[in-house]
CSV table of C-alpha atoms in Angstrom, one decimal:
chain,number,residue,atom,x,y,z
A,1,MET,CA,80.9,143.7,-105.2
A,2,ASN,CA,77.2,143.6,-104.2
A,3,SER,CA,77.5,140.2,-102.5
A,4,ALA,CA,80.5,141.5,-100.5
A,5,ALA,CA,78.5,144.6,-99.5
A,6,ASP,CA,75.5,142.4,-98.4
A,7,ALA,CA,77.8,140.1,-96.4
A,8,SER,CA,79.4,143.1,-94.7
A,9,HIS,CA,75.9,144.5,-93.9
A,10,ARG,CA,74.8,141.2,-92.5
A,11,SER,CA,77.9,141.0,-90.3
A,12,ARG,CA,76.9,144.2,-88.6
A,13,ARG,CA,73.5,142.9,-87.7
A,14,PRO,CA,72.7,140.5,-84.9
A,15,SER,CA,72.0,137.0,-86.1
A,16,TRP,CA,68.3,137.2,-85.2
A,17,ALA,CA,67.8,140.4,-87.1
A,18,GLY,CA,67.3,138.9,-90.5
A,19,ARG,CA,66.0,140.6,-93.7
A,20,ASN,CA,62.3,140.0,-93.0
A,21,TYR,CA,62.7,141.2,-89.4
A,22,THR,CA,64.5,144.4,-90.5
A,23,LEU,CA,61.9,145.2,-93.1
A,24,LEU,CA,59.0,144.5,-90.7
A,25,THR,CA,60.6,146.8,-88.1
A,26,ALA,CA,61.3,149.6,-90.5
A,27,ALA,CA,57.8,149.4,-91.9
A,28,ALA,CA,56.3,149.4,-88.4
A,29,VAL,CA,58.3,152.5,-87.4
A,30,VAL,CA,57.1,154.4,-90.5
A,31,THR,CA,53.5,153.4,-90.0
A,32,ASN,CA,53.5,154.3,-86.3
A,33,LEU,CA,55.1,157.7,-87.0
A,34,GLY,CA,52.2,158.5,-89.4
A,35,SER,CA,49.3,156.8,-87.6
A,36,GLN,CA,49.7,158.3,-84.2
A,37,GLY,CA,49.7,161.8,-85.6
A,38,ALA,CA,46.7,160.9,-87.8
A,39,LEU,CA,44.6,159.9,-84.7
A,40,ILE,CA,45.0,163.4,-83.4
A,41,ALA,CA,44.5,165.0,-86.9
A,42,SER,CA,41.2,163.1,-87.5
A,43,ALA,CA,39.7,164.4,-84.2
A,44,PHE,CA,40.7,168.0,-85.0
A,45,ALA,CA,39.4,167.5,-88.6
A,46,VAL,CA,36.0,166.7,-87.2
A,47,LEU,CA,36.0,169.7,-84.9
A,48,GLU,CA,37.2,172.0,-87.7
A,49,THR,CA,34.2,171.0,-89.8
A,50,GLY,CA,31.8,172.1,-87.0
A,51,GLY,CA,31.5,168.8,-85.2
A,52,ASP,CA,31.5,168.3,-81.5
A,53,GLY,CA,32.8,165.7,-79.1
A,54,GLY,CA,30.0,163.4,-80.0
A,55,ASP,CA,30.9,163.5,-83.6
A,56,VAL,CA,34.5,162.8,-82.7
A,57,GLY,CA,33.3,159.7,-80.9
A,58,LEU,CA,31.2,158.6,-83.9
A,59,VAL,CA,34.2,158.8,-86.2
A,60,ALA,CA,36.3,156.8,-83.7
A,61,ALA,CA,33.6,154.2,-83.3
A,62,ALA,CA,33.3,153.9,-87.1
A,63,ARG,CA,36.9,152.7,-87.1
A,64,THR,CA,36.5,150.3,-84.2
A,65,LEU,CA,33.3,148.5,-85.4
A,66,PRO,CA,34.8,147.0,-88.6
A,67,LEU,CA,38.0,146.2,-86.7
A,68,VAL,CA,35.9,144.0,-84.4
A,69,LEU,CA,33.7,142.6,-87.2
A,70,PHE,CA,36.5,141.5,-89.6
A,71,LEU,CA,39.4,140.5,-87.3
A,72,LEU,CA,38.5,136.8,-87.3
A,73,ILE,CA,38.1,136.7,-91.1
A,74,GLY,CA,41.4,138.6,-91.4
A,75,GLY,CA,43.2,136.0,-89.4
A,76,ALA,CA,41.8,133.1,-91.5
A,77,VAL,CA,42.7,134.9,-94.7
A,78,ALA,CA,46.2,135.6,-93.4
A,79,ASP,CA,46.8,131.9,-92.7
A,80,ARG,CA,45.4,131.0,-96.1
A,81,LEU,CA,47.1,133.5,-98.4
A,82,PRO,CA,50.8,134.8,-98.3
A,83,ARG,CA,50.8,137.1,-95.3
A,84,HIS,CA,52.9,139.8,-96.9
A,85,ARG,CA,50.3,140.2,-99.7
A,86,VAL,CA,47.5,140.6,-97.1
A,87,MET,CA,49.6,143.2,-95.4
A,88,VAL,CA,50.4,145.2,-98.6
A,89,ALA,CA,46.7,145.1,-99.6
A,90,ALA,CA,45.7,146.4,-96.2
A,91,ASN,CA,48.3,149.2,-96.4
A,92,ALA,CA,47.0,150.1,-99.8
A,93,LEU,CA,43.5,150.4,-98.5
A,94,ASN,CA,44.7,152.6,-95.5
A,95,CYS,CA,46.7,154.7,-97.9
A,96,VAL,CA,43.8,155.4,-100.2
A,97,SER,CA,41.3,156.1,-97.4
A,98,GLN,CA,43.6,158.5,-95.6
A,99,ALA,CA,44.5,160.3,-98.9
A,100,VAL,CA,40.8,160.8,-99.6
A,101,PHE,CA,40.2,162.0,-96.0
A,102,ALA,CA,43.0,164.5,-96.4
A,103,VAL,CA,41.7,165.9,-99.7
A,104,LEU,CA,38.2,166.3,-98.4
A,105,VAL,CA,39.4,168.2,-95.3
A,106,LEU,CA,41.8,170.3,-97.3
A,107,ALA,CA,39.0,171.2,-99.7
A,108,GLY,CA,36.7,172.1,-96.8
A,109,GLU,CA,34.0,169.7,-98.0
A,110,ALA,CA,34.3,166.8,-95.5
A,111,ARG,CA,30.9,165.6,-94.2
A,112,LEU,CA,30.5,163.6,-91.0
A,113,TRP,CA,29.2,160.5,-92.9
A,114,GLN,CA,32.2,160.7,-95.3
A,115,MET,CA,34.7,160.8,-92.4
A,116,MET,CA,32.9,157.9,-90.7
A,117,LEU,CA,33.0,155.9,-93.9
A,118,LEU,CA,36.7,156.5,-94.5
A,119,SER,CA,37.5,155.7,-90.8
A,120,ALA,CA,35.6,152.5,-91.3
A,121,LEU,CA,37.7,151.6,-94.3
A,122,GLY,CA,40.8,152.2,-92.2
A,123,GLY,CA,39.5,149.9,-89.5
A,124,THR,CA,38.8,147.2,-92.1
A,125,GLY,CA,42.3,147.5,-93.3
A,126,GLN,CA,43.6,147.2,-89.8
A,127,ALA,CA,41.5,144.1,-89.2
A,128,PHE,CA,43.2,142.2,-92.0
A,129,PHE,CA,46.6,143.7,-91.4
A,130,SER,CA,47.1,143.0,-87.7
A,131,PRO,CA,46.8,139.1,-87.7
A,132,ALA,CA,48.9,138.9,-90.8
A,133,ALA,CA,51.5,141.2,-89.4
A,134,GLU,CA,51.8,139.3,-86.1
A,135,GLY,CA,52.0,136.0,-87.8
A,136,MET,CA,54.7,137.3,-90.2
A,137,LEU,CA,56.7,138.8,-87.4
A,138,MET,CA,56.7,135.6,-85.4
A,139,SER,CA,57.7,133.5,-88.4
A,140,SER,CA,60.6,135.9,-89.1
A,141,VAL,CA,62.6,135.0,-85.9
A,142,SER,CA,63.7,131.8,-84.3
A,143,GLY,CA,66.0,130.5,-81.6
A,144,GLU,CA,66.8,131.6,-78.1
A,145,GLN,CA,66.9,135.3,-79.1
A,146,ALA,CA,63.3,135.4,-80.2
A,147,SER,CA,62.2,137.3,-77.1
A,148,ARG,CA,65.0,139.8,-77.6
A,149,ALA,CA,63.9,140.3,-81.2
A,150,PHE,CA,60.2,140.9,-80.1
A,151,ALA,CA,61.4,143.4,-77.4
A,152,MET,CA,63.5,145.3,-79.9
A,153,PHE,CA,60.6,145.4,-82.4
A,154,ARG,CA,58.2,146.6,-79.7
A,155,MET,CA,60.7,149.2,-78.5
A,156,ALA,CA,61.1,150.6,-82.0
A,157,MET,CA,57.3,150.6,-82.5
A,158,GLN,CA,56.5,152.3,-79.2
A,159,GLY,CA,59.2,154.9,-79.7
A,160,ALA,CA,57.9,155.7,-83.1
A,161,GLY,CA,54.4,156.0,-81.7
A,162,LEU,CA,55.5,158.3,-79.0
A,163,GLY,CA,57.4,160.5,-81.4
A,164,GLY,CA,54.6,160.4,-84.0
A,165,ALA,CA,52.0,161.6,-81.4
A,166,ALA,CA,54.3,164.5,-80.4
A,167,LEU,CA,55.1,165.4,-84.1
A,168,GLY,CA,51.5,165.0,-85.2
A,169,GLY,CA,50.2,167.3,-82.5
A,170,ALA,CA,52.7,169.9,-83.5
A,171,MET,CA,52.0,169.6,-87.2
A,172,VAL,CA,48.2,169.9,-86.6
A,173,ALA,CA,48.9,173.1,-84.8
A,174,VAL,CA,51.2,174.5,-87.5
A,175,VAL,CA,49.9,173.2,-90.9
A,176,GLY,CA,46.5,171.8,-90.0
A,177,PRO,CA,45.0,168.3,-89.8
A,178,SER,CA,44.7,167.7,-93.6
A,179,TRP,CA,48.4,167.7,-94.2
A,180,VAL,CA,49.0,165.3,-91.2
A,181,LEU,CA,46.4,162.9,-92.8
A,182,ALA,CA,48.3,163.3,-96.1
A,183,VAL,CA,51.6,162.4,-94.4
A,184,ASP,CA,49.9,159.3,-92.9
A,185,ALA,CA,48.8,158.2,-96.4
A,186,VAL,CA,52.4,158.6,-97.6
A,187,ALA,CA,53.6,156.6,-94.6
A,188,PHE,CA,51.2,153.7,-95.5
A,189,ALA,CA,52.5,153.8,-99.1
A,190,VAL,CA,56.1,153.6,-97.9
A,191,ALA,CA,55.4,150.9,-95.4
A,192,GLY,CA,53.5,148.8,-98.0
A,193,THR,CA,56.4,149.1,-100.4
A,194,LEU,CA,58.8,147.8,-97.7
A,195,ARG,CA,56.5,144.9,-96.9
A,196,SER,CA,56.2,143.9,-100.5
A,197,PHE,CA,59.9,142.9,-100.4
A,198,LEU,CA,59.3,140.3,-97.6
A,199,ASP,CA,60.5,136.8,-98.4
A,200,VAL,CA,58.0,134.1,-97.6
A,201,SER,CA,60.0,131.2,-99.1
A,202,HIS,CA,60.8,129.8,-95.7
A,203,ILE,CA,57.1,129.4,-94.7
A,204,PRO,CA,55.8,125.9,-95.5
A,205,PRO,CA,53.1,125.8,-98.2
A,206,ARG,CA,49.6,125.8,-96.8
A,207,GLU,CA,47.7,122.5,-96.9
A,208,PRO,CA,44.4,122.7,-98.9
A,209,GLY,CA,41.6,123.4,-96.5
A,210,GLY,CA,37.9,123.1,-96.4
A,211,GLY,CA,37.1,126.8,-96.8
A,212,LEU,CA,37.0,129.9,-94.6
A,213,LEU,CA,34.6,128.6,-92.0
A,214,SER,CA,36.7,125.4,-91.7
A,215,ASP,CA,39.8,127.5,-91.1
A,216,LEU,CA,38.0,129.6,-88.5
A,217,ARG,CA,36.8,126.4,-86.7
A,218,GLU,CA,40.3,125.0,-86.7
A,219,GLY,CA,41.7,128.3,-85.3
A,220,TRP,CA,39.0,128.2,-82.6
A,221,ARG,CA,40.0,124.6,-81.6
A,222,GLU,CA,43.6,125.7,-81.3
A,223,PHE,CA,42.5,128.7,-79.2
A,224,VAL,CA,40.2,127.0,-76.7
A,225,GLY,CA,42.4,123.9,-76.4
A,226,ARG,CA,45.0,125.9,-74.5
A,227,PRO,CA,43.8,127.1,-71.1
A,228,TRP,CA,46.6,129.6,-70.7
A,229,LEU,CA,45.7,131.2,-74.0
A,230,TRP,CA,41.9,131.7,-73.7
A,231,THR,CA,42.0,132.6,-70.0
A,232,ILE,CA,44.6,135.4,-70.6
A,233,VAL,CA,42.6,136.7,-73.6
A,234,ALA,CA,39.4,136.7,-71.4
A,235,GLN,CA,41.4,138.5,-68.7
A,236,PHE,CA,42.5,141.2,-71.2
A,237,SER,CA,39.0,141.6,-72.6
A,238,VAL,CA,38.2,143.1,-69.2
A,239,VAL,CA,41.6,144.8,-68.5
A,240,VAL,CA,41.8,146.6,-71.9
A,241,ALA,CA,38.2,147.7,-71.6
A,242,VAL,CA,38.4,149.2,-68.1
A,243,VAL,CA,41.8,150.7,-68.6
A,244,GLY,CA,40.6,152.2,-72.0
A,245,ALA,CA,37.6,153.7,-70.3
A,246,ALA,CA,39.7,155.2,-67.5
A,247,ASP,CA,42.1,156.7,-69.9
A,248,ALA,CA,39.7,157.9,-72.6
A,249,VAL,CA,36.8,159.1,-70.5
A,250,TYR,CA,37.8,159.7,-66.8
A,251,GLY,CA,41.4,160.8,-67.3
A,252,PRO,CA,40.6,164.0,-69.3
A,253,LEU,CA,37.8,164.8,-66.8
A,254,VAL,CA,40.0,164.4,-63.8
A,255,ALA,CA,42.7,166.5,-65.6
A,256,ARG,CA,40.2,169.3,-66.3
A,257,ASP,CA,38.8,169.4,-62.7
A,258,SER,CA,41.8,168.6,-60.6
A,259,LEU,CA,45.1,168.7,-62.5
A,260,GLY,CA,45.0,171.9,-64.4
A,261,GLY,CA,43.7,170.9,-67.9
A,262,PRO,CA,44.8,168.9,-70.8
A,263,GLY,CA,48.5,169.7,-70.6
A,264,PRO,CA,49.1,167.6,-67.4
A,265,TRP,CA,47.1,164.7,-68.8
A,266,GLY,CA,49.1,164.8,-72.0
A,267,LEU,CA,52.3,164.7,-69.9
A,268,ALA,CA,50.9,161.7,-68.1
A,269,LEU,CA,50.2,159.9,-71.3
A,270,GLY,CA,53.6,160.7,-72.5
A,271,ALA,CA,55.1,159.2,-69.4
A,272,PHE,CA,53.1,156.0,-70.1
A,273,GLY,CA,54.6,155.9,-73.6
A,274,ALA,CA,58.1,156.5,-72.3
A,275,GLY,CA,57.4,153.6,-69.9
A,276,THR,CA,56.6,151.2,-72.7
A,277,VAL,CA,59.9,152.0,-74.4
A,278,GLY,CA,61.7,151.4,-71.1
A,279,GLY,CA,59.9,148.1,-70.5
A,280,ALA,CA,60.8,146.9,-74.0
A,281,LEU,CA,64.4,147.9,-73.4
A,282,LEU,CA,64.3,145.9,-70.1
A,283,MET,CA,63.1,142.8,-72.0
A,284,THR,CA,66.0,142.9,-74.4
A,285,ARG,CA,68.1,141.8,-71.4
A,286,TRP,CA,65.7,139.9,-69.1
A,287,LYS,CA,64.5,136.5,-70.1
A,288,PRO,CA,62.2,135.2,-67.4
A,289,ARG,CA,62.0,131.4,-67.3
A,290,ARG,CA,58.3,131.3,-66.5
A,291,LEU,CA,57.1,133.5,-69.2
A,292,LEU,CA,53.4,133.9,-68.4
A,293,LEU,CA,53.9,134.1,-64.7
A,294,ALA,CA,56.3,137.0,-65.0
A,295,GLY,CA,54.0,138.6,-67.6
A,296,THR,CA,50.8,138.2,-65.7
A,297,LEU,CA,52.3,139.6,-62.5
A,298,CYS,CA,53.2,142.7,-64.5
A,299,VAL,CA,49.5,143.2,-65.3
A,300,PHE,CA,48.8,144.2,-61.7
A,301,PRO,CA,50.4,147.7,-62.1
A,302,LEU,CA,47.8,148.5,-64.7
A,303,ALA,CA,45.4,149.0,-61.8
A,304,ALA,CA,47.4,151.8,-60.4
A,305,PRO,CA,46.6,154.7,-62.9
A,306,ALA,CA,42.8,154.4,-62.3
A,307,ALA,CA,43.5,154.4,-58.5
A,308,ALA,CA,45.8,157.4,-58.9
A,309,LEU,CA,43.0,159.2,-60.8
A,310,ALA,CA,40.5,158.2,-58.1
A,311,VAL,CA,42.5,159.9,-55.3
A,312,PRO,CA,43.5,162.1,-57.4
A,313,VAL,CA,47.3,162.4,-57.0
A,314,PRO,CA,49.3,165.4,-58.2
A,315,VAL,CA,50.8,165.4,-61.7
A,316,GLY,CA,54.3,164.2,-60.6
A,317,PRO,CA,53.1,161.0,-58.9
A,318,LEU,CA,50.6,160.4,-61.6
A,319,CYS,CA,53.4,160.5,-64.3
A,320,ALA,CA,55.5,158.1,-62.2
A,321,VAL,CA,52.5,155.7,-61.9
A,322,MET,CA,51.9,155.9,-65.7
A,323,PHE,CA,55.6,155.3,-66.5
A,324,VAL,CA,55.6,152.1,-64.3
A,325,SER,CA,52.4,150.8,-65.8
A,326,GLY,CA,53.7,151.4,-69.3
A,327,ALA,CA,56.9,149.5,-68.5
A,328,ALA,CA,55.0,146.7,-66.9
A,329,ILE,CA,52.7,146.1,-69.9
A,330,GLU,CA,55.7,145.8,-72.2
A,331,VAL,CA,57.0,143.0,-70.0
A,332,PHE,CA,53.7,141.3,-70.4
A,333,GLY,CA,53.7,142.0,-74.2
A,334,VAL,CA,57.1,140.5,-74.9
A,335,SER,CA,56.4,137.5,-72.7
A,336,TRP,CA,53.1,137.0,-74.4
A,337,MET,CA,54.5,137.2,-77.9
A,338,THR,CA,57.3,134.8,-77.0
A,339,SER,CA,54.8,132.3,-75.6
A,340,LEU,CA,52.7,132.4,-78.8
A,341,HIS,CA,55.8,132.1,-80.9
A,342,GLN,CA,57.0,129.0,-79.0
A,343,GLU,CA,53.6,127.2,-78.5
A,344,ILE,CA,51.4,127.9,-81.6
A,345,PRO,CA,52.1,126.1,-84.9
A,346,GLU,CA,53.3,128.5,-87.6
A,347,ASP,CA,50.4,127.8,-90.0
A,348,LYS,CA,47.8,128.8,-87.3
A,349,LEU,CA,49.6,131.9,-85.9
A,350,SER,CA,47.4,134.5,-87.7
A,351,ARG,CA,44.1,132.8,-86.7
A,352,VAL,CA,45.1,132.5,-83.1
A,353,SER,CA,46.4,136.1,-83.2
A,354,ALA,CA,43.0,137.2,-84.6
A,355,TYR,CA,41.1,135.5,-81.7
A,356,ASP,CA,43.6,137.2,-79.3
A,357,TRP,CA,43.0,140.6,-80.8
A,358,PHE,CA,39.2,140.1,-81.0
A,359,GLY,CA,38.9,139.1,-77.4
A,360,SER,CA,41.1,141.9,-76.3
A,361,ILE,CA,39.2,144.8,-78.0
A,362,ALA,CA,35.6,143.4,-78.2
A,363,MET,CA,34.5,145.0,-74.9
A,364,VAL,CA,36.2,148.4,-75.5
A,365,PRO,CA,33.2,150.1,-77.2
A,366,LEU,CA,30.9,148.8,-74.5
A,367,ALA,CA,33.1,150.0,-71.7
A,368,THR,CA,33.6,153.5,-73.1
A,369,ALA,CA,29.9,153.8,-73.8
A,370,LEU,CA,29.0,152.8,-70.2
A,371,ALA,CA,31.7,155.0,-68.6
A,372,GLY,CA,29.4,158.0,-68.6
A,373,PRO,CA,26.4,156.3,-67.1
A,374,ALA,CA,28.6,154.6,-64.5
A,375,GLU,CA,29.9,158.0,-63.4
A,376,GLN,CA,26.4,159.3,-63.1
A,377,ALA,CA,25.2,156.3,-61.1
A,378,LEU,CA,28.2,155.7,-58.9
A,379,GLY,CA,30.2,158.8,-59.0
A,380,ARG,CA,33.6,159.3,-60.8
A,381,THR,CA,35.7,158.2,-57.8
A,382,THR,CA,33.8,155.0,-57.2
A,383,ALA,CA,33.8,154.2,-60.9
A,384,LEU,CA,37.6,154.6,-61.0
A,385,TRP,CA,38.1,152.5,-58.0
A,386,GLY,CA,35.9,149.9,-59.7
A,387,CYS,CA,38.2,149.9,-62.8
A,388,SER,CA,41.2,149.4,-60.6
A,389,ALA,CA,39.6,146.6,-58.7
A,390,LEU,CA,38.5,144.7,-61.8
A,391,VAL,CA,42.1,144.7,-63.1
A,392,VAL,CA,43.3,143.2,-59.8
A,393,VAL,CA,40.5,140.6,-59.6
A,394,VAL,CA,40.7,139.2,-63.1
A,395,THR,CA,44.5,139.1,-63.0
A,396,ALA,CA,44.5,137.2,-59.7
A,397,ALA,CA,42.0,134.8,-61.2
A,398,VAL,CA,44.3,134.1,-64.1
A,399,LEU,CA,47.1,133.2,-61.8
A,400,CYS,CA,44.9,130.3,-60.5
A,401,VAL,CA,45.3,128.6,-63.8
A,402,PRO,CA,48.2,126.1,-63.6
A,403,ASP,CA,49.2,126.5,-67.2
A,404,VAL,CA,49.7,130.2,-66.7
A,405,ARG,CA,51.9,129.7,-63.7
A,406,ASN,CA,53.9,126.8,-65.2
A,407,LEU,CA,54.5,127.6,-68.9
A,408,THR,CA,58.2,128.0,-69.2
A,409,ARG,CA,60.6,129.1,-71.9
A,410,ARG,CA,61.5,126.1,-74.0
A,411,THR,CA,64.8,124.3,-73.5
A,412,LYS,CA,64.5,122.0,-76.5
A,413,ALA,CA,63.3,122.0,-80.1
A,414,VAL,CA,59.8,123.2,-80.7
A,415,ALA,CA,57.9,122.3,-83.9
A,416,HIS,CA,56.1,125.1,-85.8
A,417,GLY,CA,54.3,123.2,-88.5
A,418,SER,CA,57.2,121.7,-90.4
A,419,ALA,CA,59.7,124.3,-89.3
A,420,VAL,CA,61.7,123.7,-86.1
A,421,ALA,CA,62.9,126.5,-83.8
A,422,GLU,CA,65.6,125.9,-81.2
A,423,PHE,CA,65.2,127.3,-77.7
A,424,GLU,CA,68.3,126.4,-75.8
A,425,LEU,CA,68.1,128.4,-72.6
A,426,ARG,CA,71.5,128.1,-71.2
A,427,SER,CA,70.9,131.0,-68.8
A,428,ALA,CA,74.3,132.5,-68.2
A,429,ASP,CA,75.5,131.9,-71.7
A,430,ALA,CA,72.4,133.3,-73.3
A,431,GLU,CA,72.5,136.5,-71.1
A,432,GLY,CA,76.1,136.9,-72.0
A,433,THR,CA,75.3,136.7,-75.7
A,434,ALA,CA,72.5,139.2,-75.3
A,435,GLY,CA,74.9,141.6,-73.6
A,436,ARG,CA,77.4,141.3,-76.5
A,437,LEU,CA,74.6,141.8,-79.1
A,438,GLY,CA,73.5,145.0,-77.3
């Protein structure tokens, strides 16, 4: 009876949506629903205890610092140990830290140093979780539908994040930040439980290595040996930093002075989130042959929001610009994940992912810290135009790299360690299959 039910359940799922993929997607939805609301709740928790904007920044920085410090170690650990165990342990750490945070806020006894410490523990968990999660996701799919699977995963994750932010904001207003933090702790517990059921029997056993430092060096050689990889990561170290500074620092200031307050800025951020869902939906159907060329061209629209804020344009056009940029970054995101999946050996995925994450976020704290002084020295409008210009310049520079322009979707077998994934890109047939699966 059970086997018949399992067979019936599998028949209703696309062939690429296996057990691991389904568990990973469900867990990501649960986590994002909780975490996006918790980001709002933690800021209001600081304010409710008498803190100011600077204190909110300190708590946010306390989370970012260990994320940067431990990412590379997290990638090496995830390639050395079973990835699902690393993910579950990280979820457990996040669950405990958020639960303690919630209790302290509920009791009215939270101190700034305590909130910073708990945020730092959360960032540490994220540093170990992210490389393991990306490696696990990439090892859970194979074949020509890999990019479709990544697009569906990202669409579910972005949709959950969008809903979680809206729900979290409403809950903070109604029941207070402590209960939103408690819900996030429960979400981590549920997600960790789901991830504990992941099956890693298909992943080849790791060869004995020479230690953690040896693993890090091997990952570095894999990273720097591929020009398309390290140049795009270098590009995004600038893009993520300046876009983050524009959104986190200048956007609220422009909204306050020219758009009517936080409401219109929240609407613009919501439009960006909706755009990411739309972009992921597009990528469930579109399979560009030159993966990185298509993805990199879609980075140019990320220059538009800073330019729109520099003018500044009214709320309607700003929302349209944010929607387009959100959709464009998802085209890049799916193309990037597909490229990593097809080019990087399975046993090095988490280490390469860690170098990717590290490069992408390492400059964010510096950029946000310099945003204020830059505004004072150059003026807000000039600083915003500078952010926009930097996105255009570094993206154009990456297009000068032949490997970025020429890397194509595979049309034959690709080895991932000892596993082999088939990428048979029979264009019309593949698109027809994608349509039927939709």
